[in-house]
XYZ file of N, CA and C in Angstrom:
453
model
N 1.209 -12.585 -23.278
C 1.610 -11.726 -22.132
C 2.481 -11.690 -21.713
N 3.329 -10.499 -21.640
C 4.556 -10.585 -21.027
C 4.076 -10.468 -19.276
N 5.298 -10.397 -18.498
C 4.958 -9.950 -16.853
C 5.009 -8.324 -17.433
N 5.590 -7.591 -16.925
C 5.383 -6.370 -17.263
C 3.928 -5.583 -18.034
N 4.078 -6.647 -18.291
C 1.865 -5.694 -19.475
C 1.017 -6.330 -18.269
N 1.297 -7.671 -17.735
C 0.544 -8.580 -16.589
C 0.480 -7.842 -15.386
N 1.641 -7.123 -14.898
C 1.803 -6.149 -13.775
C 1.174 -4.675 -14.313
N 1.413 -4.590 -14.931
C 1.391 -2.934 -15.221
C -1.177 -2.874 -15.408
N -1.400 -4.821 -15.506
C -3.460 -4.650 -15.439
C -3.483 -4.311 -14.051
N -2.908 -5.453 -13.227
C -3.269 -4.640 -11.818
C -2.866 -4.032 -11.256
N -2.025 -3.006 -11.472
C -1.662 -2.125 -10.750
C -3.383 -1.009 -11.937
N -3.143 -0.361 -12.803
C -4.960 -0.287 -13.416
C -6.240 -1.163 -12.728
N -6.240 -2.620 -12.633
C -7.324 -3.040 -12.008
C -7.393 -1.718 -10.453
N -6.465 -2.058 -9.815
C -7.461 -1.939 -8.419
C -6.748 0.040 -8.853
N -6.917 0.394 -9.357
C -6.545 2.154 -9.741
C -8.354 2.207 -10.327
N -9.448 1.117 -11.189
C -10.411 1.712 -11.078
C -11.099 0.355 -10.497
N -10.681 -0.655 -10.023
C -11.639 -0.550 -9.269
C -11.173 -0.813 -7.412
N -11.493 0.491 -6.526
C -10.963 0.538 -5.032
C -11.213 -0.665 -5.309
N -10.139 -1.270 -3.854
C -10.655 -2.332 -2.312
C -10.629 -0.915 -1.050
N -11.577 -1.975 -0.367
C -11.498 -0.645 1.257
C -11.418 0.705 0.327
N -12.150 1.875 -0.081
C -11.762 2.417 -0.470
C -13.403 3.224 -0.035
N -12.876 4.812 0.672
C -14.195 4.843 1.646
C -13.746 5.362 2.720
N -14.161 6.315 3.972
C -13.774 6.467 4.733
C -15.296 5.654 6.075
N -14.469 4.797 7.124
C -15.048 4.056 7.838
C -15.348 4.661 9.069
N -16.189 4.581 9.743
C -16.858 4.675 11.034
C -16.911 3.332 11.269
N -16.305 2.372 12.596
C -15.407 3.397 13.793
C -14.260 3.785 13.609
N -13.342 4.308 13.827
C -11.826 4.442 13.373
C -11.623 4.262 14.424
N -10.414 3.965 14.864
C -8.883 4.034 15.864
C -8.178 5.318 15.871
N -7.376 5.730 15.240
C -6.413 6.614 14.825
C -7.146 6.879 12.283
N -7.343 8.221 11.943
C -6.607 8.064 11.009
C -5.684 9.993 10.710
N -4.756 9.370 9.546
C -4.100 10.570 9.212
C -4.377 11.168 7.244
N -3.345 11.868 7.508
C -3.538 12.627 5.814
C -1.946 12.476 5.513
N -1.605 11.328 5.079
C -0.328 12.092 4.299
C 0.102 11.877 2.575
N 0.389 13.795 2.389
C 0.583 14.228 1.312
C 1.105 13.540 0.459
N 2.255 13.768 -0.577
C 3.599 13.070 -1.380
C 3.756 15.048 -2.575
N 4.131 16.165 -1.145
C 4.135 17.165 -1.929
C 5.114 17.638 -3.114
N 5.177 15.939 -4.108
C 6.330 16.773 -5.434
C 5.538 16.459 -6.580
N 4.293 15.453 -5.923
C 3.145 15.050 -7.827
C 1.709 15.330 -6.757
N 1.519 16.014 -5.703
C 0.198 16.009 -5.204
C -0.876 15.157 -4.940
N -0.460 13.788 -5.165
C -0.762 12.606 -3.969
C -1.479 13.307 -2.972
N -2.601 12.685 -2.505
C -2.484 12.548 -0.969
C -3.660 10.977 -0.666
N -3.487 10.626 1.031
C -4.423 9.840 1.533
C -4.400 10.218 2.636
N -6.276 9.841 3.018
C -6.508 10.246 3.658
C -7.071 8.499 4.881
N -5.937 8.188 5.747
C -5.906 7.266 6.170
C -6.643 6.582 7.946
N -7.979 5.626 7.455
C -8.554 4.935 9.152
C -8.063 3.243 9.635
N -8.138 3.293 10.232
C -7.467 1.909 10.680
C -8.703 1.660 12.528
N -8.808 0.450 12.075
C -9.437 -0.040 13.079
C -8.914 -0.676 14.454
N -9.025 -1.272 15.078
C -7.621 -1.894 16.177
C -8.578 -2.634 16.653
N -8.246 -4.097 16.831
C -8.941 -4.814 17.511
C -8.141 -5.979 17.785
N -7.155 -5.566 19.499
C -6.618 -6.118 19.802
C -5.453 -5.642 19.394
N -4.811 -6.515 18.912
C -3.170 -6.325 17.919
C -4.006 -6.515 16.681
N -4.788 -7.407 16.242
C -6.159 -6.919 14.709
C -5.879 -5.903 13.257
N -5.947 -5.915 13.205
C -6.218 -4.073 11.972
C -7.937 -4.518 11.433
N -8.341 -4.629 12.295
C -9.780 -5.068 11.788
C -10.868 -4.133 10.287
N -10.050 -3.439 10.350
C -10.242 -1.950 8.823
C -9.590 -0.957 9.125
N -9.310 -1.013 7.412
C -8.320 -0.159 6.682
C -9.162 1.110 5.513
N -9.929 1.489 5.926
C -10.747 2.945 4.923
C -9.863 4.203 5.079
N -9.975 4.652 3.257
C -9.173 5.963 2.834
C -10.102 6.489 1.945
N -9.696 7.676 2.071
C -10.223 8.325 0.473
C -8.418 9.753 -0.164
N -8.527 9.279 -1.024
C -7.105 9.819 -1.765
C -7.614 10.101 -2.994
N -6.799 10.974 -3.596
C -6.458 11.240 -5.011
C -4.690 11.626 -4.662
N -4.665 11.235 -6.342
C -4.019 11.667 -7.326
C -3.214 10.156 -8.029
N -2.260 10.215 -8.097
C -1.810 8.892 -9.852
C -2.394 7.756 -9.440
N -2.008 6.664 -10.701
C -2.833 5.673 -10.474
C -1.627 4.927 -9.842
N -0.474 4.600 -9.700
C 0.628 4.373 -8.822
C 0.191 4.064 -6.972
N -0.384 5.866 -6.442
C -0.278 5.811 -4.924
C -1.873 5.691 -5.118
N -3.159 5.184 -5.960
C -4.361 4.781 -5.997
C -4.672 3.642 -5.215
N -3.500 2.779 -6.537
C -3.376 0.776 -6.913
C -2.921 0.822 -5.580
N -2.207 1.623 -5.050
C -0.700 0.936 -3.776
C -1.643 0.892 -2.646
N -2.902 1.724 -1.950
C -3.653 2.249 -0.766
C -4.668 0.770 -1.621
N -5.043 0.235 -2.557
C -6.201 -0.736 -2.885
C -5.634 -2.157 -2.584
N -3.965 -1.969 -3.027
C -3.015 -3.332 -2.815
C -2.962 -3.612 -1.319
N -2.752 -2.539 -0.759
C -2.557 -2.781 0.117
C -3.107 -2.636 1.151
N -4.650 -2.644 0.714
C -5.779 -2.888 2.159
C -6.253 -4.124 2.174
N -6.004 -4.372 0.725
C -6.339 -6.541 0.714
C -5.252 -7.313 1.614
N -3.808 -6.802 1.079
C -2.577 -7.187 2.405
C -2.756 -7.080 3.568
N -3.793 -6.657 4.727
C -2.633 -6.175 5.832
C -4.626 -5.770 6.660
N -5.905 -5.519 6.061
C -7.160 -6.380 6.477
C -6.960 -7.678 7.818
N -7.585 -7.565 8.740
C -7.361 -8.505 9.461
C -6.062 -9.686 10.197
N -4.727 -9.036 9.547
C -3.821 -9.048 10.046
C -3.435 -8.266 11.271
N -2.425 -9.589 12.014
C -2.137 -8.691 13.216
C -1.352 -6.781 12.802
N -0.936 -6.033 13.446
C -0.435 -4.893 13.137
C 0.604 -5.145 12.951
N 2.048 -5.817 13.808
C 3.111 -6.373 13.869
C 3.071 -7.056 11.836
N 2.352 -8.080 12.267
C 2.587 -8.860 10.081
C 2.378 -7.646 9.365
N 1.026 -6.533 9.093
C 0.999 -5.917 8.266
C 2.204 -5.143 8.324
N 2.748 -4.685 9.610
C 3.786 -3.570 8.976
C 4.761 -4.209 8.739
N 5.645 -5.304 9.309
C 6.139 -6.395 8.244
C 6.679 -6.208 6.965
N 4.382 -6.502 6.184
C 4.718 -7.035 5.039
C 5.071 -5.701 4.211
N 4.831 -3.884 5.556
C 5.215 -3.355 4.581
C 6.379 -3.047 4.410
N 6.858 -3.458 5.219
C 8.500 -3.475 4.820
C 8.905 -3.649 4.039
N 8.543 -5.196 3.866
C 8.399 -6.364 2.285
C 7.549 -5.154 1.392
N 6.555 -4.268 0.964
C 6.826 -3.290 0.370
C 8.044 -2.299 0.166
N 8.109 -2.195 1.146
C 9.820 -1.093 1.564
C 10.983 -1.472 0.263
N 11.583 -3.000 0.332
C 12.064 -3.817 0.288
C 12.150 -3.868 -1.732
N 11.177 -4.528 -2.291
C 10.496 -3.804 -3.052
C 10.991 -3.234 -3.414
N 10.556 -2.428 -3.683
C 10.985 -0.095 -3.641
C 11.950 0.242 -3.596
N 12.861 -0.624 -2.813
C 14.349 -0.263 -3.355
C 14.983 -1.239 -3.925
N 14.390 -1.849 -4.437
C 15.083 -3.345 -5.863
C 15.465 -2.735 -6.888
N 15.634 -1.426 -7.448
C 15.396 -0.469 -8.832
C 15.620 -2.167 -10.075
N 14.323 -3.268 -9.206
C 13.976 -3.879 -10.809
C 14.476 -5.017 -10.613
N 15.485 -5.672 -9.462
C 15.520 -5.910 -9.543
C 15.129 -8.119 -8.962
N 14.519 -8.290 -10.421
C 13.544 -9.616 -10.483
C 13.707 -10.226 -9.785
N 14.907 -10.654 -8.938
C 14.772 -11.808 -7.671
C 14.260 -11.064 -6.318
N 14.081 -9.838 -5.992
C 13.357 -9.993 -5.262
C 12.084 -9.732 -5.266
N 11.451 -9.524 -6.324
C 9.926 -9.154 -6.821
C 9.371 -10.948 -6.388
N 10.563 -11.584 -7.405
C 10.228 -13.480 -7.178
C 10.468 -13.481 -6.280
N 10.892 -13.874 -4.896
C 10.816 -13.978 -3.761
C 9.717 -13.358 -2.764
N 8.756 -11.977 -3.021
C 7.832 -11.584 -1.921
C 6.776 -11.766 -2.529
N 6.363 -12.681 -3.874
C 5.236 -12.539 -4.485
C 3.984 -13.352 -3.922
N 4.882 -14.287 -2.882
C 3.793 -14.843 -2.481
C 3.402 -13.904 -1.128
N 4.271 -13.222 -0.592
C 4.420 -12.023 0.870
C 3.357 -11.105 0.219
N 3.732 -10.179 -1.004
C 2.860 -9.038 -1.460
C 1.643 -9.467 -2.532
N 1.820 -10.810 -2.746
C 0.683 -11.522 -3.898
C 0.560 -10.399 -5.100
N -0.339 -9.144 -5.218
C -0.951 -8.219 -6.084
C 0.320 -6.835 -6.535
N 0.725 -7.018 -4.789
C 1.309 -5.660 -4.806
C 2.767 -5.768 -5.280
N 3.147 -6.597 -5.593
C 4.267 -7.771 -6.398
C 4.148 -6.797 -7.178
N 2.921 -6.272 -8.410
C 2.848 -5.429 -9.905
C 3.960 -4.630 -9.350
N 3.761 -4.452 -8.652
C 4.349 -2.334 -8.046
C 6.571 -2.511 -8.327
N 6.438 -3.876 -8.609
C 8.263 -3.997 -8.869
C 8.996 -3.156 -10.025
N 7.854 -2.889 -10.775
C 8.289 -2.157 -12.074
C 8.776 -0.475 -11.637
N 7.941 0.043 -10.742
C 8.048 1.122 -10.287
C 8.825 1.767 -9.238
N 10.417 0.640 -9.225
C 11.319 1.277 -8.462
C 12.318 1.136 -9.237
N 12.031 0.948 -10.456
C 13.353 1.894 -11.266
C 13.402 3.359 -11.571
N 11.287 3.396 -11.364
C 11.560 5.028 -10.763
C 11.174 6.149 -9.886
N 12.509 6.341 -9.149
C 12.969 6.801 -8.093
C 11.687 7.992 -7.713
N 11.463 9.116 -8.852
C 10.517 10.091 -8.521
C 8.638 8.838 -8.372
N 8.804 7.672 -8.917
C 7.454 7.246 -8.215
C 7.545 6.131 -7.516
N 8.667 6.143 -6.922
C 8.469 5.386 -5.769
C 7.709 6.027 -4.546
N 7.987 6.836 -3.987
C 6.609 8.098 -3.056
C 5.549 7.785 -3.345
N 5.519 7.748 -4.312
C 3.848 7.228 -4.949
C 3.757 5.739 -4.483
N 4.039 4.687 -4.612
C 3.130 4.002 -3.814
C 3.542 3.463 -2.217
N 5.148 4.409 -2.100
C 5.235 4.252 -0.070
C 4.288 5.118 0.580
N 3.720 5.600 -0.159
C 2.416 7.252 0.893
C 1.923 5.847 1.805
N 0.959 5.122 1.036
C -0.188 4.609 1.980
C 0.316 3.706 2.822
N 1.760 2.950 2.567
C 1.860 1.986 3.897
C 2.875 2.972 4.648
N 3.315 4.227 4.559
C 3.788 5.415 5.059
C 2.625 5.885 6.447
N 1.836 6.105 5.483
C -0.103 6.434 6.231
C -0.376 5.329 7.070
N -0.224 4.081 7.074
C -0.579 2.654 7.498
C 0.838 2.775 8.779
N 1.968 3.276 8.566
C 2.717 2.459 9.956
C 2.322 4.060 10.871
N 2.334 5.009 10.929
C 1.636 5.959 11.209
C 0.208 5.851 12.311
N -0.587 5.667 11.179
C -1.435 4.892 11.967
C -1.971 4.475 12.418
N -0.935 3.282 12.333
C -1.136 1.422 13.312
C -0.723 1.511 14.777
N 0.595 2.242 14.569
C 1.657 3.203 16.096
C 0.441 3.973 16.640
N -0.642 5.314 16.178
C -1.213 5.980 17.364
C -2.215 5.106 17.623
N -3.282 4.187 16.507
C -4.148 3.528 16.970
C -3.671 2.028 18.534
N -2.259 1.769 18.451
C -2.184 0.228 18.597
C -1.059 0.413 19.740
N -0.844 0.857 19.773
C -0.032 2.561 21.200
C 1.816 1.634 21.250
N 1.504 0.309 19.747
C 3.172 0.337 19.925
C 4.393 -0.240 18.795
N 5.138 0.030 19.285
C 6.404 0.413 18.939
C 6.189 0.938 16.918
N 6.484 1.607 16.185
C 5.764 1.474 14.817
C 6.929 1.112 13.913
N 7.781 -0.047 14.248
C 8.430 -0.631 13.698
C 9.602 0.433 12.525
């Protein structure tokens, strides 16, 4: 199986079997983000204890990329400190800016785990917003809940 095929399977698996989906209480902040170019949307809630993201829950609709991205993000950030979660988001942003450069994906594979599967998305500028929407929502909600810098 080629690497690109494996990445597509990871994205489809997160789309078909989303992790963390469903809005949960209690929460400290809720945000709603929309990608107006394609209609993707996500409502995201965060629960913070001290500086730790103890829960991220969401409800959304849209393309497989936007919905799989929020599922992969959930796996990466729950249980991390807000600064660590935001740093992971910055790594994901770097992956999206790589324009398909496989060396960036290789470098970030351990940090981004399943989310490195979105490396191929970076070749398609119109799809980058789909992959980044949930990460921008996390940044927004974390800043509201934690009160710290939005990195």
